[in-house]
Amino acid sequence: MYFRGNIHKEREKRFIIDSNQEYNKVVNSMYTYKKSISMGYADTVTKVREELKKEGFGVLTEIDVKQTLKTKLNVDFDEYIILGACNPPYAYQALTAERDIGVLLPCNVTVYTQAGKTYVSAILPTVQLGKVGNPELTPIAEEIETKLKKAVDAVAKE
């Protein structure tokens, strides 16, 4: 059982803050793996697609959040895209182990700008699938997470 204080300590471990109190290259939450990227937004989106493909993921869904918010609410928002990434062999394994797991698929990866900086963020499948409580999903989630982190890290190296 986690007490509130333990959650805050764990969260602190996941953050690296530089001397200016701004987020450094690695800025993670309890459920995402996130990197600040030196490339511009459009180049980052292209590079994310390439790196996901290298790790066996296809992009099944794409939501342009900026455009959607402009169209539906007539509000301006920073560049923001949600890519639904699927690795078919792992999706098959997960669906075989837990038929209802489809409600948690695909794995979302976001690219967005904030305060003039570009970020890539990927869901942590160990957290997402860990909530299900099926131990058969643990090794699948760990392998998917490794691949997603590898893709994000490759984009951040550019």
CSV table of C-alpha atoms in Angstrom, one decimal:
chain,number,residue,atom,x,y,z
A,1,MET,CA,0.0,0.0,0.0
A,2,TYR,CA,1.3,3.4,-0.9
A,3,PHE,CA,0.8,6.3,1.4
A,4,ARG,CA,0.6,9.8,0.0
A,5,GLY,CA,4.2,10.6,1.2
A,6,ASN,CA,5.6,7.6,-0.7
A,7,ILE,CA,3.9,8.6,-3.9
A,8,HIS,CA,5.5,12.1,-3.7
A,9,LYS,CA,8.9,10.5,-3.0
A,10,GLU,CA,8.5,8.2,-6.0
A,11,ARG,CA,7.4,11.1,-8.2
A,12,GLU,CA,10.5,13.1,-7.1
A,13,LYS,CA,12.7,10.3,-8.2
A,14,ARG,CA,11.3,10.5,-11.7
A,15,PHE,CA,12.0,14.2,-12.1
A,16,ILE,CA,15.4,15.7,-12.9
A,17,ILE,CA,15.3,19.5,-12.5
A,18,ASP,CA,18.2,21.7,-13.4
A,19,SER,CA,19.5,24.7,-11.4
A,20,ASN,CA,17.1,27.0,-13.1
A,21,GLN,CA,14.2,24.9,-11.8
A,22,GLU,CA,13.1,24.1,-15.4
A,23,TYR,CA,12.7,20.6,-16.6
A,24,ASN,CA,15.9,19.0,-18.0
A,25,LYS,CA,16.1,16.6,-20.9
A,26,VAL,CA,14.2,13.9,-19.0
A,27,VAL,CA,10.8,14.9,-17.6
A,28,ASN,CA,8.6,11.9,-16.6
A,29,SER,CA,5.4,11.5,-14.8
A,30,MET,CA,4.1,8.4,-13.1
A,31,TYR,CA,2.6,7.1,-16.4
A,32,THR,CA,4.8,8.5,-19.2
A,33,TYR,CA,8.3,8.5,-20.5
A,34,LYS,CA,9.1,11.9,-21.8
A,35,LYS,CA,12.0,13.7,-23.5
A,36,SER,CA,12.7,17.3,-24.6
A,37,ILE,CA,13.7,17.3,-28.2
A,38,SER,CA,16.0,19.7,-30.0
A,39,MET,CA,14.3,19.4,-33.4
A,40,GLY,CA,11.3,21.3,-34.4
A,41,TYR,CA,7.8,19.9,-34.2
A,42,ALA,CA,7.3,18.7,-37.8
A,43,ASP,CA,10.7,17.0,-37.9
A,44,THR,CA,10.1,15.4,-34.6
A,45,VAL,CA,6.8,13.9,-35.7
A,46,THR,CA,8.5,12.4,-38.8
A,47,LYS,CA,11.4,11.0,-36.7
A,48,VAL,CA,9.0,9.5,-34.1
A,49,ARG,CA,7.2,7.6,-36.9
A,50,GLU,CA,10.5,6.4,-38.2
A,51,GLU,CA,11.8,5.2,-34.8
A,52,LEU,CA,8.5,3.5,-33.9
A,53,LYS,CA,8.6,1.6,-37.2
A,54,LYS,CA,12.2,0.5,-36.4
A,55,GLU,CA,10.8,-1.0,-33.2
A,56,GLY,CA,8.0,-2.8,-35.0
A,57,PHE,CA,5.2,-0.4,-34.3
A,58,GLY,CA,2.7,0.9,-36.9
A,59,VAL,CA,0.8,4.1,-36.3
A,60,LEU,CA,-2.9,3.1,-36.4
A,61,THR,CA,-4.4,6.4,-35.2
A,62,GLU,CA,-3.4,10.0,-35.4
A,63,ILE,CA,-5.2,12.8,-33.7
A,64,ASP,CA,-4.2,16.4,-34.4
A,65,VAL,CA,-5.2,17.9,-31.1
A,66,LYS,CA,-4.5,21.5,-32.2
A,67,GLN,CA,-6.7,21.2,-35.3
A,68,THR,CA,-9.4,19.3,-33.5
A,69,LEU,CA,-9.6,22.0,-30.7
A,70,LYS,CA,-9.7,24.8,-33.4
A,71,THR,CA,-12.4,23.0,-35.3
A,72,LYS,CA,-14.6,21.9,-32.4
A,73,LEU,CA,-14.1,24.7,-29.9
A,74,ASN,CA,-12.5,27.5,-31.9
A,75,VAL,CA,-9.6,27.8,-29.5
A,76,ASP,CA,-5.9,28.1,-30.3
A,77,PHE,CA,-3.6,25.5,-28.8
A,78,ASP,CA,0.0,24.5,-29.3
A,79,GLU,CA,1.1,21.9,-31.8
A,80,TYR,CA,0.0,18.6,-30.4
A,81,ILE,CA,-0.4,15.2,-32.0
A,82,ILE,CA,-1.4,11.8,-30.5
A,83,LEU,CA,-0.1,8.8,-32.4
A,84,GLY,CA,-1.7,5.4,-31.6
A,85,ALA,CA,1.2,2.9,-32.0
A,86,CYS,CA,0.6,-0.8,-32.3
A,87,ASN,CA,3.1,-3.7,-32.4
A,88,PRO,CA,1.0,-6.5,-33.8
A,89,PRO,CA,2.8,-9.5,-32.3
A,90,TYR,CA,2.6,-7.9,-28.8
A,91,ALA,CA,-1.0,-6.8,-29.4
A,92,TYR,CA,-1.9,-10.4,-30.2
A,93,GLN,CA,-0.2,-11.7,-27.1
A,94,ALA,CA,-1.9,-9.2,-24.9
A,95,LEU,CA,-5.4,-9.9,-26.5
A,96,THR,CA,-4.8,-13.6,-26.1
A,97,ALA,CA,-4.0,-13.1,-22.4
A,98,GLU,CA,-6.8,-10.6,-21.7
A,99,ARG,CA,-9.5,-10.2,-24.2
A,100,ASP,CA,-10.8,-6.8,-22.9
A,101,ILE,CA,-7.3,-5.3,-23.1
A,102,GLY,CA,-8.3,-3.8,-26.4
A,103,VAL,CA,-9.8,-0.8,-24.5
A,104,LEU,CA,-6.2,0.1,-23.4
A,105,LEU,CA,-4.7,-0.2,-26.9
A,106,PRO,CA,-2.9,1.1,-28.9
A,107,CYS,CA,0.0,2.7,-27.0
A,108,ASN,CA,-0.2,6.4,-27.3
A,109,VAL,CA,2.8,8.5,-28.1
A,110,THR,CA,2.5,12.3,-28.2
A,111,VAL,CA,4.5,15.0,-29.8
A,112,TYR,CA,3.8,18.6,-28.7
A,113,THR,CA,5.2,22.0,-28.2
A,114,GLN,CA,5.0,24.0,-25.0
A,115,ALA,CA,6.7,27.3,-24.3
A,116,GLY,CA,8.7,27.1,-27.5
A,117,LYS,CA,10.1,23.6,-26.8
A,118,THR,CA,9.2,20.2,-28.4
A,119,TYR,CA,8.5,17.1,-26.4
A,120,VAL,CA,7.9,13.4,-27.1
A,121,SER,CA,6.0,11.4,-24.5
A,122,ALA,CA,5.0,7.7,-24.5
A,123,ILE,CA,2.7,5.8,-22.3
A,124,LEU,CA,4.4,3.4,-19.8
A,125,PRO,CA,2.7,0.1,-20.6
A,126,THR,CA,3.9,-1.4,-17.3
A,127,VAL,CA,1.7,1.2,-15.6
A,128,GLN,CA,-1.2,1.0,-18.0
A,129,LEU,CA,-1.4,-2.8,-18.3
A,130,GLY,CA,-0.3,-3.3,-14.7
A,131,LYS,CA,-3.7,-1.9,-13.6
A,132,VAL,CA,-5.4,-4.9,-15.1
A,133,GLY,CA,-4.0,-7.4,-12.6
A,134,ASN,CA,-3.2,-10.2,-15.0
A,135,PRO,CA,0.4,-11.4,-14.4
A,136,GLU,CA,0.5,-12.8,-18.0
A,137,LEU,CA,0.6,-9.2,-19.2
A,138,THR,CA,3.7,-8.2,-17.2
A,139,PRO,CA,6.4,-9.5,-19.5
A,140,ILE,CA,4.5,-8.2,-22.6
A,141,ALA,CA,4.2,-4.7,-21.0
A,142,GLU,CA,7.9,-4.7,-20.1
A,143,GLU,CA,9.0,-5.6,-23.6
A,144,ILE,CA,6.7,-3.0,-25.2
A,145,GLU,CA,7.9,-0.4,-22.8
A,146,THR,CA,11.5,-1.1,-23.6
A,147,LYS,CA,10.8,-0.6,-27.3
A,148,LEU,CA,8.8,2.6,-26.8
A,149,LYS,CA,11.6,4.0,-24.6
A,150,LYS,CA,14.2,3.0,-27.2
A,151,ALA,CA,12.2,4.9,-29.9
A,152,VAL,CA,11.8,8.0,-27.7
A,153,ASP,CA,15.5,7.9,-26.8
A,154,ALA,CA,16.5,7.6,-30.5
A,155,VAL,CA,14.4,10.7,-31.3
A,156,ALA,CA,16.0,12.6,-28.4
A,157,LYS,CA,19.5,11.9,-29.7
A,158,GLU,CA,19.0,13.8,-32.9
